[in-house]
PDB file of C-alpha atoms in Angstrom:
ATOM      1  CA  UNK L   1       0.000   0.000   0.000  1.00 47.00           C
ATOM      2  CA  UNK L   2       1.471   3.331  -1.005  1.00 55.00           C
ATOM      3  CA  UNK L   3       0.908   6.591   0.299  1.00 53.00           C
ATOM      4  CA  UNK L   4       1.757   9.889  -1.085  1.00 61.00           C
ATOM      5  CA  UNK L   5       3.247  12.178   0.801  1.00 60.00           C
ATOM      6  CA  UNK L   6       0.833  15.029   1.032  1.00 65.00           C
ATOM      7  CA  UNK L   7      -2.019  12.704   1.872  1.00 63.00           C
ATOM      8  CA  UNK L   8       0.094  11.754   4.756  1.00 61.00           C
ATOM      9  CA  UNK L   9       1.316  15.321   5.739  1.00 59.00           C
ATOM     10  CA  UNK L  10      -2.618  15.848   4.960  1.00 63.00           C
ATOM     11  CA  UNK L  11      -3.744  13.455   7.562  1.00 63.00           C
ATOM     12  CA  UNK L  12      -0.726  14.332   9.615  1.00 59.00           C
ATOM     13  CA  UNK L  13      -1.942  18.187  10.118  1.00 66.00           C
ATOM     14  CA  UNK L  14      -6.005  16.877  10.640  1.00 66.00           C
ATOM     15  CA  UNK L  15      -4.993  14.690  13.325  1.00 61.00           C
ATOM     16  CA  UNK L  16      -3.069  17.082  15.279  1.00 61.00           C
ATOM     17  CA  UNK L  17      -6.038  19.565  14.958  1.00 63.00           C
ATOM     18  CA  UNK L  18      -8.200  16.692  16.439  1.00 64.00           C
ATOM     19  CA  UNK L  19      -5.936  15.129  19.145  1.00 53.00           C
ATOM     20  CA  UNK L  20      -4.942  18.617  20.634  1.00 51.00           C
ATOM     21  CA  UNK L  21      -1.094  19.402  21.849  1.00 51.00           C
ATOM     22  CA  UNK L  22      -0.466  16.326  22.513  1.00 50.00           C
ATOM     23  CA  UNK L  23      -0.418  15.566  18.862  1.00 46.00           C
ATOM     24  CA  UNK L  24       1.426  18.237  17.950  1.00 48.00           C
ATOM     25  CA  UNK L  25       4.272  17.190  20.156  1.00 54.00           C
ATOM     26  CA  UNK L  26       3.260  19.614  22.692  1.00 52.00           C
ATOM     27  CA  UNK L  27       3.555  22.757  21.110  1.00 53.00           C
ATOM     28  CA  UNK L  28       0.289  24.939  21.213  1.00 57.00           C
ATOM     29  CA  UNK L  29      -1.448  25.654  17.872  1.00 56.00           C
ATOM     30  CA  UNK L  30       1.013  28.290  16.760  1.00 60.00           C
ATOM     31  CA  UNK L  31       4.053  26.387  16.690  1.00 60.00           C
ATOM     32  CA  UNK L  32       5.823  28.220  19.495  1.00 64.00           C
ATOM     33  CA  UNK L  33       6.937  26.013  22.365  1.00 65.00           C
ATOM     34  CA  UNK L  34       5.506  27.775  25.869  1.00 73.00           C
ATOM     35  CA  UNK L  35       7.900  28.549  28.530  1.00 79.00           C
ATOM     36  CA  UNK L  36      11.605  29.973  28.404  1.00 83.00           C
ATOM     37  CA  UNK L  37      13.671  28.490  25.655  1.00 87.00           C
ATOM     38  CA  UNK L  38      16.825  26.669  26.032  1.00 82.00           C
ATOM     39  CA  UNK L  39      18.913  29.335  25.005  1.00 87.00           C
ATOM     40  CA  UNK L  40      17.401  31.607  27.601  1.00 90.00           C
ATOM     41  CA  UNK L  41      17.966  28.680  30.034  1.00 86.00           C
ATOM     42  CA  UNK L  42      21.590  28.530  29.585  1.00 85.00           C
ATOM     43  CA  UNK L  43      22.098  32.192  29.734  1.00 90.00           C
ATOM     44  CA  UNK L  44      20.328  31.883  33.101  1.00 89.00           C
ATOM     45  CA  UNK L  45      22.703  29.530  34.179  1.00 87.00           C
ATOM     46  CA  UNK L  46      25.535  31.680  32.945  1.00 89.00           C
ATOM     47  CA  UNK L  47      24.581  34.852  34.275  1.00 92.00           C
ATOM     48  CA  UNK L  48      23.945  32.678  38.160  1.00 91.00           C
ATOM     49  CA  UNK L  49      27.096  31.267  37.860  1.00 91.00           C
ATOM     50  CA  UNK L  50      28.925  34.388  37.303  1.00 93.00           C
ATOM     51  CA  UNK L  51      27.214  36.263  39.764  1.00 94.00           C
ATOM     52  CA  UNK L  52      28.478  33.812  42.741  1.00 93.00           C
ATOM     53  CA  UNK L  53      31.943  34.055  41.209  1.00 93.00           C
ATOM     54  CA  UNK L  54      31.573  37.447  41.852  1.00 94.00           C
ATOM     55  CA  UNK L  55      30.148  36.741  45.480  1.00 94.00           C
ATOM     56  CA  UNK L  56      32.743  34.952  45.991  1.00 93.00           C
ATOM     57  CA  UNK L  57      35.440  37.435  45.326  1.00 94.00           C
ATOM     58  CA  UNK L  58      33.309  40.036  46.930  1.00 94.00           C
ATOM     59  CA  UNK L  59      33.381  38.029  50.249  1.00 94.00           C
ATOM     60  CA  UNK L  60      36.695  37.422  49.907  1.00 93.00           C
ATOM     61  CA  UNK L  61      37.511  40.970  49.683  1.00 94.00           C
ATOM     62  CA  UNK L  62      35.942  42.050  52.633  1.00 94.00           C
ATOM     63  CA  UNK L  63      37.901  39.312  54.918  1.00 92.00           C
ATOM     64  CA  UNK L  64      41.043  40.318  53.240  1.00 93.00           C
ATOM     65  CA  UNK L  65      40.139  44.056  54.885  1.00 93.00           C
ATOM     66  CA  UNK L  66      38.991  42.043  58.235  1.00 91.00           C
ATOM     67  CA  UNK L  67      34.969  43.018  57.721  1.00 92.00           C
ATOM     68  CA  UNK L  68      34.012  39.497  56.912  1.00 89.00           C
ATOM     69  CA  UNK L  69      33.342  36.704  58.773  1.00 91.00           C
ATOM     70  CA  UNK L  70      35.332  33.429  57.528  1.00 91.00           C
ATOM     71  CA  UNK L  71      32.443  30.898  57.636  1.00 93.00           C
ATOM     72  CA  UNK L  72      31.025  33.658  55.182  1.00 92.00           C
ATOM     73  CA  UNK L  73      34.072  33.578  52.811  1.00 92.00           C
ATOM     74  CA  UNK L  74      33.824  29.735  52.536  1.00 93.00           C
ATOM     75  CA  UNK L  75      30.588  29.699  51.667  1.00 94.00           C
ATOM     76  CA  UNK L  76      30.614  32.198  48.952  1.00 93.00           C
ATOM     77  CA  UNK L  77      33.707  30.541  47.769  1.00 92.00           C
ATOM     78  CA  UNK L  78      32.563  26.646  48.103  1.00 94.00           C
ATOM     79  CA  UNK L  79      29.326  28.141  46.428  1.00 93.00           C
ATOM     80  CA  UNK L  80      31.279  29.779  43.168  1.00 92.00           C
ATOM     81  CA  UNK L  81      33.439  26.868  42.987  1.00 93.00           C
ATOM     82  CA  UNK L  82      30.993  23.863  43.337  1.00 93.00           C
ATOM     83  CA  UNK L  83      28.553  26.433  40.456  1.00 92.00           C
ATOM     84  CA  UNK L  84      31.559  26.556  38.234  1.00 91.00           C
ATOM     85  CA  UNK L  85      32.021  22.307  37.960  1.00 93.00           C
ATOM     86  CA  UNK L  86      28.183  22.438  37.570  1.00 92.00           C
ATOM     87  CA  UNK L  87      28.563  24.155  34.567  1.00 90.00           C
ATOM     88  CA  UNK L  88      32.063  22.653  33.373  1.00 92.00           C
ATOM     89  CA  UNK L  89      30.080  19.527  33.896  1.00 93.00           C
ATOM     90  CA  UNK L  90      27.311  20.355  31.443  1.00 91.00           C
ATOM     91  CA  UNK L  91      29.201  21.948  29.233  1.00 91.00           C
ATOM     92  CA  UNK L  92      31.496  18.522  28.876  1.00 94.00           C
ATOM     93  CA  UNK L  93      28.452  16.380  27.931  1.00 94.00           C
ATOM     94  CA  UNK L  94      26.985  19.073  25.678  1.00 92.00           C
ATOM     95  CA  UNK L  95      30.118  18.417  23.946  1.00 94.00           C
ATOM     96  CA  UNK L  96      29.757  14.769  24.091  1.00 95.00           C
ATOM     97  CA  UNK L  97      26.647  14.623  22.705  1.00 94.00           C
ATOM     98  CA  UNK L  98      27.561  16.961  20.005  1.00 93.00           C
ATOM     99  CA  UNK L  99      30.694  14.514  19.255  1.00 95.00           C
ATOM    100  CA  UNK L 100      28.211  11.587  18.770  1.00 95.00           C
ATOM    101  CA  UNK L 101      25.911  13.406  16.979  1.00 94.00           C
ATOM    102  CA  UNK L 102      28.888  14.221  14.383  1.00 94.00           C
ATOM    103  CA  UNK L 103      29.758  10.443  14.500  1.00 93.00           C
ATOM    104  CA  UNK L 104      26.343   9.132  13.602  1.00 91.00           C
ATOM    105  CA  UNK L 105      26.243   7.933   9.474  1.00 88.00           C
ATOM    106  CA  UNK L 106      23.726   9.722   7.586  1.00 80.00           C
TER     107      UNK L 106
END
């Protein structure tokens, strides 16, 4: 049984009227996903993990002029550094994945 492809892209686009977002692989009826975008995600990310770099230093700072407290300072610090391998981490398998994606025959 053959099908041509604009009866199927036909059938494709009446189903997904009927069966609601689901069909549509849950994007509403105008095609634009809801909620932030991954881009917008990762610049989130970014922009938190550079503020509690600069936290960090800030903190450090003020105990190297004797106006912080030292429990302070390790926090800020422990909190830029353990941020920073969150990111390094996804960063690293973004890469991965991009590798295999490059490996895969077409």
């Amino acid at each position: 049984m053959a099908v041509d492809f604009a009866s199927a892209v036909s059938a494709y686009k009446t189903a997904s009227r009927i069966g609601g977002p689901e069909m549509t692989g849950g994007l509403p009826a105008s095609g634009e996903p809801e909620g932030p975008s991954f881009a917008s995600m990762v610049k989130g990310a970014i922009d938190d993990t550079i503020t509690a770099g600069r936290q960090g230093e800030a903190q450090s700072r003020l105990a190297i002029e004797g106006k912080a407290d030292l429990r302070d300072v390790v926090m800020a610090v422990n909190n830029a550094e353990s941020t920073l391998q969150t990111v390094v981490a996804v960063r690293d398998k973004v890469v991965n994945a991009y590798e295999t994606i490059l490996r895969m025959p077409i």
